[in-house]
Amino acid sequence: MTVALETRGLCKNFGALAVARSIDFRLETGARHALIGPNGAGKTTLVNLITGRIAPSSGQVFIAGDDVTRLAEAQRVKRGLARTFQITTLFKGLSVLENVTMAVGERENTTANMWRAAGSRRAIVEEAYGLLERLGIAADAMRRVAELPYGRQRLAEIAMALALRPRVLLLDEPAAGVPSTESAVILDVVGALPDDIAVLIIEHDMELVFRFARRITVLVEGAILTEGTPAEIAADSRVREVYLGKSHGADHG
Amino acid sequence: MATPLHPIDQLGAWHRIRPLELLPWVLAVGYYFLPNSNLPLGTEILTWALFTLSLDLVLGYTGIVSLGHAAFFGIGAYAAGLVARWLGWTEPITALIFAGAVSGVAGVISGLIVLRTHGLTLLMLTMAVAVMLKELANKLGWLTGGADGLQGIVIDPIFGQFRFDMFGRTTYWYALAVLFLAWIVARRIVHSPFGRSLVGIRENATRMSAIGSPVMLRMVTVYAISAAMAGVAGALLAQTTRYVTVNVLSLEYSGDVLIMLVLGGMGRLYGAFAGSAVFLVLRDELSKLSPYYWSFGIGLLLVATVLFARGGLLGIVDTLWDRIKRWRA
Amino acid sequence: MPSALIGILFDGIAYAMILYIISVGLSVTMGLMGFANLAHGAFAMAGGYLLVTLMAALGLPFLASLPIVFVVVALGSIVFERLLYVRLYRAGELDQVLFTIGLIFMAIAATTFIYGPLPQAVRLPAYLMGQVDLGFRSFPTYRSFLIVIGAVLILALWLGLERTRLGAQVRAAVDNRRMAESLGINVGRLFTTTFALGSGLAGLGGALGADILAPTPSYPLEHIVYFLIVVSVGGLGSIRGPFVAALLLGVMDTAGKYYVPDFGAFFIYVAMMGLLLWRPHGLFGRA
């Protein structure tokens, strides 16, 4: 197994507040990994550190063995790192198809071109449309993102990341805020991701986590508490303590 | 009703020219042949339409709010004016290109500096660049003529053939030709992948970075292109009026071009045409009545546009057109 | 210290007082509601014209007119805030900019219509004219008066913000609006109040400064750059930052006019650009 993503001693301080404490973390090619932890544990901060949205106070990030700590967010994307956002981050005034076409075009490095019409690159538009079909939102291709129901916006969010053909995919609460009737579609999509992508998912829904993940990392107060298989995590009393609270644990002896 | 095109074909057909897009050109050519046409006003409209078009690329398409776009208009005007006045560079077309290039370089430099900031700071910095240059032009009186303006600009006939006559016939065609070329360039750009990435930045810069787009590079690039275009507009003003005042760098000019764009409609190219024409014709008419009619009228129009018609004039036309279509359907 | 330098400092500080009194309300408006109110200078202009009218048409004395100016401009601004500004609190910055530019144009037209295009002169009372002798040197009486009254106003303002309930609410809301709302502070009403106070102060500043910045119809456009410099350099939402910025600007501007009359304003813009690039959120602003 090759290492697709690795962090070494990643730290981030906001003033006196340490939101990431020396995080060593690896994601192997084809991984199905979940990152869990209570609210405020620093999960999204970790994603932002990995993607380069925020700069670490110290430590390093590697993609496929290359040190990318000094690279800007956009450059890391070119190295094969893609993400979705916890809060839907799309081009709301544009159609769904245009959104995804933009991502495919960017991946193909066509966007420096100022002369040729964007829509005339048929292969790119077709690929974007194919992605919409795969995610079951092709019927909404020409609707503006802002008009879509939230569940389908979340699918479009995932389509944007997949359009980049990433080798590492970070999913920040892909099903958050989606009614359970629609979240099943998102689960199916996440479950059917290609095997050569390393996937890290942040999720609160434990059912989803245990169904999807082959390994789980528990983050507490900016530091890794433990990592293991779902069975190991489920059996870990420290994890239960974090999630259920100490008093709860004491009640049951 | 015809069956709608497949989405892929819709995107593929989107850049094709629709007949309505030729209407402004038909009107502009037709105006020339009207018996009582006011050609100097027409030339002024064409010049400002070009300036407004340049702002549309930056503001309408990319979403960068600038309170100092006159900086580039002014640089272009002075570049063309100064080389004609002092260096004897009186050939108009090469001087126009030169002025655009100078403004473009200024756009790169100031873009690299100011576009790092956002919000009020960006507004202040764009404004500061323009007022700073105005201050400079004002004080370098020996070079620019200062507050009295740069006079004595001589311009050769275009292609050595067409003299700038006193009725403004040549200048009208000249300005129209320049605007037409700029329109072709702008239209190409906004339909290109680069142009779409500008819209992406306007809609959501965070997402743009997250799909791997070099946002800062894109912004500086369009800022420079827009600056060059504004510079050509300024040069056009200098050549067609053979006169440059420090006003070309003023906050008023920056405000006027902003108002024209918003009045016409942002992010649609033709808003620049509609806005500059309506603005300048109204100003011409209302100012004849009384200076404060104009000032009050444009203020009211602006307030009303922001409150009730954010799409500007063309936005209103769109809405009406949709209603008519629905009513007929 | 050479005499010229003392004179420059003195005039600069007097000018700074005016700039600060006019601009401080803008800082709060922008910090509290994120509203880019370019028309703020119109309230200062209204103050200047009101002073002229009260004194010339109604024959009121200078000092008695000042509080009236404050109250009338403050109350008048409430009408604008409730009827117009309130519609754009959630709008983008561009809409706010355009909208307030529109207001500026209308204000200019209305003022030209009523008062004509020429600048108005304020007739200062005799006791504020001439020089006042401070032993080692004499100073212009009116500028001394400006510095004293400015200092008193600023002290009152700062104490008010520290000690009163309203001040605490403003500080809380600028700091964290959502938190303030969850604590039960009615931010909407709070904003109307601060908007009125800020506009009233601008009006008062416009009246006090009418001798330095003469009321003319183009006032809101002519001086907006300086008011915005004070706010952006001081830091949005800050109360003290704009004071430091106003002092810097007032003294620099006065010194510039004295030593390098040809390039004074140019250097101010250069300095402002440098400062904003070094600290994009101003001297006392937060990221």
Short mmCIF file of N, CA and C in Angstrom, two decimals, chain B residues 59 65 67 113-114 116-129 131-133 135-136 139-140 251-252 255-256 258-259 262 266 279 291-304 306-308 310, chain C residues 30 36 38 84 87-88 91-110 112-113 221 224-225 228-229 231-232 236 261-266 269-270 272-274 276-277 279-282:
data_model
loop_
_atom_site.label_atom_id
_atom_site.label_comp_id
_atom_site.label_asym_id
_atom_site.label_seq_id
_atom_site.Cartn_x
_atom_site.Cartn_y
_atom_site.Cartn_z
N LEU B 59 -15.92 44.33 -12.72
CA LEU B 59 -16.98 44.36 -11.71
C LEU B 59 -18.11 43.38 -12.04
N VAL B 65 -15.07 45.23 -6.85
CA VAL B 65 -15.63 46.59 -6.78
C VAL B 65 -14.48 47.59 -6.78
N LEU B 67 -13.51 51.71 -6.97
CA LEU B 67 -13.95 53.11 -6.94
C LEU B 67 -12.91 53.99 -7.62
N ILE B 113 -0.99 44.86 -6.26
CA ILE B 113 -0.98 45.48 -4.93
C ILE B 113 -2.37 45.46 -4.30
N VAL B 114 -3.36 46.01 -5.02
CA VAL B 114 -4.65 46.24 -4.35
C VAL B 114 -5.52 44.99 -4.26
N ARG B 116 -5.02 42.16 -3.31
CA ARG B 116 -4.82 41.29 -2.15
C ARG B 116 -5.83 41.59 -1.05
N THR B 117 -6.46 42.75 -1.14
CA THR B 117 -7.34 43.18 -0.06
C THR B 117 -8.81 43.02 -0.47
N HIS B 118 -9.69 43.19 0.50
CA HIS B 118 -11.12 43.03 0.24
C HIS B 118 -11.88 44.19 0.88
N GLY B 119 -13.15 44.25 0.55
CA GLY B 119 -14.07 45.14 1.26
C GLY B 119 -13.66 46.59 1.22
N LEU B 120 -13.82 47.25 2.35
CA LEU B 120 -13.54 48.69 2.41
C LEU B 120 -12.11 48.99 2.03
N THR B 121 -11.18 48.14 2.45
CA THR B 121 -9.78 48.39 2.14
C THR B 121 -9.55 48.40 0.63
N LEU B 122 -10.19 47.47 -0.07
CA LEU B 122 -10.06 47.43 -1.53
C LEU B 122 -10.66 48.71 -2.14
N LEU B 123 -11.82 49.10 -1.65
CA LEU B 123 -12.44 50.34 -2.15
C LEU B 123 -11.49 51.51 -1.96
N MET B 124 -10.92 51.60 -0.76
CA MET B 124 -10.03 52.71 -0.44
C MET B 124 -8.80 52.71 -1.33
N LEU B 125 -8.24 51.53 -1.54
CA LEU B 125 -7.00 51.45 -2.31
C LEU B 125 -7.24 51.77 -3.79
N THR B 126 -8.35 51.25 -4.35
CA THR B 126 -8.63 51.57 -5.75
C THR B 126 -8.84 53.08 -5.90
N MET B 127 -9.57 53.64 -4.93
CA MET B 127 -9.83 55.07 -4.96
C MET B 127 -8.51 55.84 -4.81
N ALA B 128 -7.66 55.37 -3.90
CA ALA B 128 -6.41 56.07 -3.61
C ALA B 128 -5.51 56.13 -4.84
N VAL B 129 -5.46 55.03 -5.60
CA VAL B 129 -4.61 55.02 -6.79
C VAL B 129 -5.03 56.14 -7.73
N VAL B 131 -6.94 58.97 -7.06
CA VAL B 131 -6.78 60.35 -6.56
C VAL B 131 -5.31 60.72 -6.50
N MET B 132 -4.48 59.72 -6.23
CA MET B 132 -3.04 59.96 -6.18
C MET B 132 -2.53 60.41 -7.55
N LEU B 133 -2.97 59.69 -8.58
CA LEU B 133 -2.54 60.05 -9.94
C LEU B 133 -3.08 61.41 -10.33
N GLU B 135 -3.73 63.88 -8.34
CA GLU B 135 -2.90 64.84 -7.62
C GLU B 135 -1.58 65.06 -8.36
N LEU B 136 -1.01 63.96 -8.82
CA LEU B 136 0.27 64.02 -9.53
C LEU B 136 0.13 64.81 -10.84
N LYS B 139 -0.13 68.46 -10.27
CA LYS B 139 1.07 69.17 -9.84
C LYS B 139 2.16 69.21 -10.91
N LEU B 140 2.13 68.25 -11.83
CA LEU B 140 3.13 68.26 -12.90
C LEU B 140 2.64 69.15 -14.04
N LEU B 251 -12.51 61.19 -9.11
CA LEU B 251 -13.49 60.34 -8.44
C LEU B 251 -14.83 60.41 -9.16
N GLU B 252 -15.14 61.59 -9.71
CA GLU B 252 -16.40 61.74 -10.44
C GLU B 252 -16.45 60.80 -11.64
N GLY B 255 -16.92 57.35 -10.49
CA GLY B 255 -18.31 57.18 -10.08
C GLY B 255 -19.24 57.09 -11.29
N ASP B 256 -19.01 57.97 -12.28
CA ASP B 256 -19.87 57.99 -13.46
C ASP B 256 -19.86 56.64 -14.19
N LEU B 258 -19.14 53.77 -13.02
CA LEU B 258 -19.81 52.79 -12.17
C LEU B 258 -21.33 52.91 -12.33
N ILE B 259 -21.80 54.14 -12.31
CA ILE B 259 -23.24 54.37 -12.42
C ILE B 259 -23.76 53.91 -13.78
N VAL B 262 -24.06 50.11 -13.75
CA VAL B 262 -25.14 49.60 -12.92
C VAL B 262 -26.49 49.94 -13.52
N MET B 266 -25.17 44.94 -15.00
CA MET B 266 -23.80 44.40 -14.90
C MET B 266 -23.70 42.99 -15.45
N PHE B 279 -27.28 57.36 -19.76
CA PHE B 279 -26.67 58.32 -18.84
C PHE B 279 -26.32 59.62 -19.56
N PRO B 291 -28.68 72.45 -13.89
CA PRO B 291 -27.65 71.50 -13.44
C PRO B 291 -28.15 70.60 -12.31
N TYR B 292 -29.01 71.14 -11.43
CA TYR B 292 -29.39 70.26 -10.34
C TYR B 292 -30.48 69.28 -10.70
N TYR B 293 -31.20 69.51 -11.76
CA TYR B 293 -32.13 68.48 -12.23
C TYR B 293 -31.35 67.20 -12.51
N TRP B 294 -30.24 67.39 -13.22
CA TRP B 294 -29.45 66.23 -13.61
C TRP B 294 -28.92 65.50 -12.38
N SER B 295 -28.29 66.28 -11.50
CA SER B 295 -27.69 65.68 -10.32
C SER B 295 -28.72 64.93 -9.48
N PHE B 296 -29.86 65.58 -9.28
CA PHE B 296 -30.90 64.94 -8.47
C PHE B 296 -31.46 63.71 -9.20
N GLY B 297 -31.67 63.86 -10.49
CA GLY B 297 -32.24 62.78 -11.29
C GLY B 297 -31.36 61.54 -11.28
N ILE B 298 -30.07 61.73 -11.47
CA ILE B 298 -29.19 60.56 -11.54
C ILE B 298 -29.09 59.91 -10.16
N GLY B 299 -29.10 60.75 -9.10
CA GLY B 299 -29.08 60.20 -7.75
C GLY B 299 -30.31 59.35 -7.49
N LEU B 300 -31.46 59.88 -7.86
CA LEU B 300 -32.72 59.17 -7.65
C LEU B 300 -32.73 57.86 -8.45
N LEU B 301 -32.26 57.96 -9.69
CA LEU B 301 -32.24 56.79 -10.56
C LEU B 301 -31.36 55.69 -9.96
N LEU B 302 -30.25 56.12 -9.40
CA LEU B 302 -29.31 55.16 -8.81
C LEU B 302 -29.93 54.49 -7.59
N VAL B 303 -30.53 55.30 -6.73
CA VAL B 303 -31.19 54.75 -5.54
C VAL B 303 -32.29 53.78 -5.95
N ALA B 304 -33.06 54.18 -6.95
CA ALA B 304 -34.16 53.32 -7.40
C ALA B 304 -33.62 52.03 -8.01
N VAL B 306 -30.86 50.46 -7.26
CA VAL B 306 -30.38 49.57 -6.20
C VAL B 306 -31.57 48.94 -5.47
N LEU B 307 -32.60 49.74 -5.21
CA LEU B 307 -33.72 49.22 -4.42
C LEU B 307 -34.65 48.33 -5.23
N PHE B 308 -34.88 48.68 -6.50
CA PHE B 308 -35.95 47.99 -7.22
C PHE B 308 -35.52 47.26 -8.48
N ARG B 310 -32.15 45.67 -9.62
CA ARG B 310 -30.71 45.41 -9.52
C ARG B 310 -30.09 44.97 -10.83
N MET C 30 -19.95 51.48 10.08
CA MET C 30 -19.32 50.45 9.26
C MET C 30 -18.94 49.24 10.09
N ALA C 36 -21.36 50.39 4.25
CA ALA C 36 -20.43 51.33 3.63
C ALA C 36 -21.19 52.60 3.26
N LEU C 38 -21.14 55.91 2.14
CA LEU C 38 -20.33 56.98 1.55
C LEU C 38 -20.99 58.34 1.72
N LEU C 84 -34.72 54.31 4.47
CA LEU C 84 -33.87 53.90 3.34
C LEU C 84 -32.75 52.94 3.71
N ARG C 87 -33.17 49.15 4.45
CA ARG C 87 -33.45 48.18 3.38
C ARG C 87 -32.18 47.52 2.86
N LEU C 88 -31.04 48.09 3.17
CA LEU C 88 -29.81 47.60 2.53
C LEU C 88 -28.82 46.99 3.51
N ALA C 91 -27.74 43.83 2.16
CA ALA C 91 -27.27 43.86 0.77
C ALA C 91 -25.75 43.84 0.73
N GLY C 92 -25.22 43.62 -0.47
CA GLY C 92 -23.77 43.60 -0.63
C GLY C 92 -23.20 45.00 -0.57
N GLU C 93 -21.89 45.00 -0.47
CA GLU C 93 -21.16 46.25 -0.36
C GLU C 93 -21.39 47.15 -1.58
N LEU C 94 -21.43 46.54 -2.76
CA LEU C 94 -21.59 47.33 -3.98
C LEU C 94 -22.92 48.08 -3.94
N ASP C 95 -23.99 47.39 -3.56
CA ASP C 95 -25.29 48.04 -3.48
C ASP C 95 -25.26 49.21 -2.51
N GLN C 96 -24.60 49.01 -1.38
CA GLN C 96 -24.52 50.08 -0.40
C GLN C 96 -23.75 51.28 -0.95
N VAL C 97 -22.64 50.97 -1.63
CA VAL C 97 -21.84 52.04 -2.21
C VAL C 97 -22.66 52.84 -3.22
N LEU C 98 -23.33 52.12 -4.14
CA LEU C 98 -24.10 52.79 -5.18
C LEU C 98 -25.23 53.60 -4.59
N PHE C 99 -25.92 52.98 -3.66
CA PHE C 99 -27.06 53.63 -3.02
C PHE C 99 -26.62 54.93 -2.35
N THR C 100 -25.52 54.89 -1.63
CA THR C 100 -25.10 56.10 -0.93
C THR C 100 -24.49 57.13 -1.89
N ILE C 101 -23.91 56.66 -3.00
CA ILE C 101 -23.49 57.62 -4.03
C ILE C 101 -24.72 58.34 -4.57
N GLY C 102 -25.80 57.57 -4.77
CA GLY C 102 -27.06 58.18 -5.22
C GLY C 102 -27.52 59.25 -4.25
N LEU C 103 -27.45 58.93 -2.96
CA LEU C 103 -27.85 59.92 -1.95
C LEU C 103 -26.97 61.16 -2.02
N ILE C 104 -25.68 60.96 -2.26
CA ILE C 104 -24.77 62.10 -2.36
C ILE C 104 -25.21 63.03 -3.49
N PHE C 105 -25.49 62.43 -4.65
CA PHE C 105 -25.92 63.25 -5.79
C PHE C 105 -27.18 64.03 -5.47
N MET C 106 -28.13 63.35 -4.81
CA MET C 106 -29.37 64.04 -4.47
C MET C 106 -29.12 65.15 -3.47
N ALA C 107 -28.23 64.89 -2.52
CA ALA C 107 -27.92 65.92 -1.52
C ALA C 107 -27.28 67.13 -2.19
N ILE C 108 -26.37 66.86 -3.13
CA ILE C 108 -25.71 67.96 -3.83
C ILE C 108 -26.74 68.81 -4.59
N ALA C 109 -27.66 68.10 -5.28
CA ALA C 109 -28.67 68.82 -6.07
C ALA C 109 -29.57 69.65 -5.15
N ALA C 110 -30.02 69.02 -4.07
CA ALA C 110 -30.94 69.73 -3.17
C ALA C 110 -30.26 70.95 -2.58
N THR C 112 -27.69 72.67 -3.84
CA THR C 112 -27.52 73.70 -4.87
C THR C 112 -28.83 74.44 -5.08
N PHE C 113 -29.91 73.69 -5.09
CA PHE C 113 -31.24 74.28 -5.32
C PHE C 113 -31.57 75.31 -4.24
N LEU C 221 -18.84 65.04 -1.59
CA LEU C 221 -17.98 64.34 -2.54
C LEU C 221 -16.52 64.76 -2.33
N ILE C 224 -15.14 63.25 1.17
CA ILE C 224 -15.39 61.86 1.57
C ILE C 224 -14.10 61.06 1.64
N VAL C 225 -13.15 61.38 0.78
CA VAL C 225 -11.90 60.62 0.78
C VAL C 225 -11.21 60.74 2.15
N LEU C 228 -13.07 58.82 4.82
CA LEU C 228 -12.85 57.38 4.67
C LEU C 228 -11.43 56.99 5.07
N ILE C 229 -10.48 57.88 4.82
CA ILE C 229 -9.11 57.59 5.26
C ILE C 229 -9.08 57.45 6.78
N VAL C 231 -11.42 56.57 8.76
CA VAL C 231 -12.07 55.35 9.20
C VAL C 231 -11.25 54.11 8.86
N SER C 232 -10.77 54.05 7.61
CA SER C 232 -10.08 52.82 7.21
C SER C 232 -8.71 52.71 7.87
N LEU C 236 -12.05 49.76 11.26
CA LEU C 236 -13.51 49.74 11.31
C LEU C 236 -14.01 49.35 12.70
N PRO C 261 3.69 72.40 -0.59
CA PRO C 261 2.32 72.72 -1.02
C PRO C 261 1.93 72.01 -2.31
N ASP C 262 2.91 71.65 -3.12
CA ASP C 262 2.57 71.03 -4.39
C ASP C 262 2.24 69.55 -4.27
N PHE C 263 2.77 68.90 -3.25
CA PHE C 263 2.62 67.45 -3.21
C PHE C 263 2.03 66.91 -1.90
N GLY C 264 1.47 67.85 -1.10
CA GLY C 264 0.96 67.44 0.20
C GLY C 264 0.00 66.26 0.13
N ALA C 265 -1.07 66.43 -0.64
CA ALA C 265 -2.11 65.40 -0.70
C ALA C 265 -1.54 64.11 -1.29
N PHE C 266 -0.64 64.26 -2.24
CA PHE C 266 -0.05 63.09 -2.88
C PHE C 266 0.61 62.19 -1.84
N TYR C 269 -1.85 60.25 0.30
CA TYR C 269 -2.40 59.05 -0.33
C TYR C 269 -1.37 57.93 -0.35
N VAL C 270 -0.13 58.27 -0.62
CA VAL C 270 0.92 57.26 -0.62
C VAL C 270 1.03 56.63 0.77
N MET C 272 -1.24 56.52 3.07
CA MET C 272 -2.41 55.70 3.37
C MET C 272 -2.33 54.34 2.69
N MET C 273 -1.90 54.35 1.43
CA MET C 273 -1.79 53.06 0.73
C MET C 273 -0.79 52.15 1.43
N GLY C 274 0.34 52.74 1.78
CA GLY C 274 1.35 51.94 2.47
C GLY C 274 0.81 51.36 3.76
N LEU C 276 -2.31 50.83 4.63
CA LEU C 276 -3.37 49.83 4.45
C LEU C 276 -2.81 48.51 3.90
N LEU C 277 -1.70 48.60 3.16
CA LEU C 277 -1.11 47.35 2.68
C LEU C 277 -0.40 46.63 3.82
N ARG C 279 -1.24 47.08 7.11
CA ARG C 279 -2.31 46.65 8.01
C ARG C 279 -3.66 46.84 7.33
N PRO C 280 -4.11 45.82 6.58
CA PRO C 280 -5.35 45.98 5.80
C PRO C 280 -6.56 46.33 6.66
N HIS C 281 -6.52 46.02 7.93
CA HIS C 281 -7.68 46.33 8.76
C HIS C 281 -7.48 47.60 9.57
N GLY C 282 -6.50 48.39 9.22
CA GLY C 282 -6.27 49.66 9.89
C GLY C 282 -5.43 49.49 11.13
#
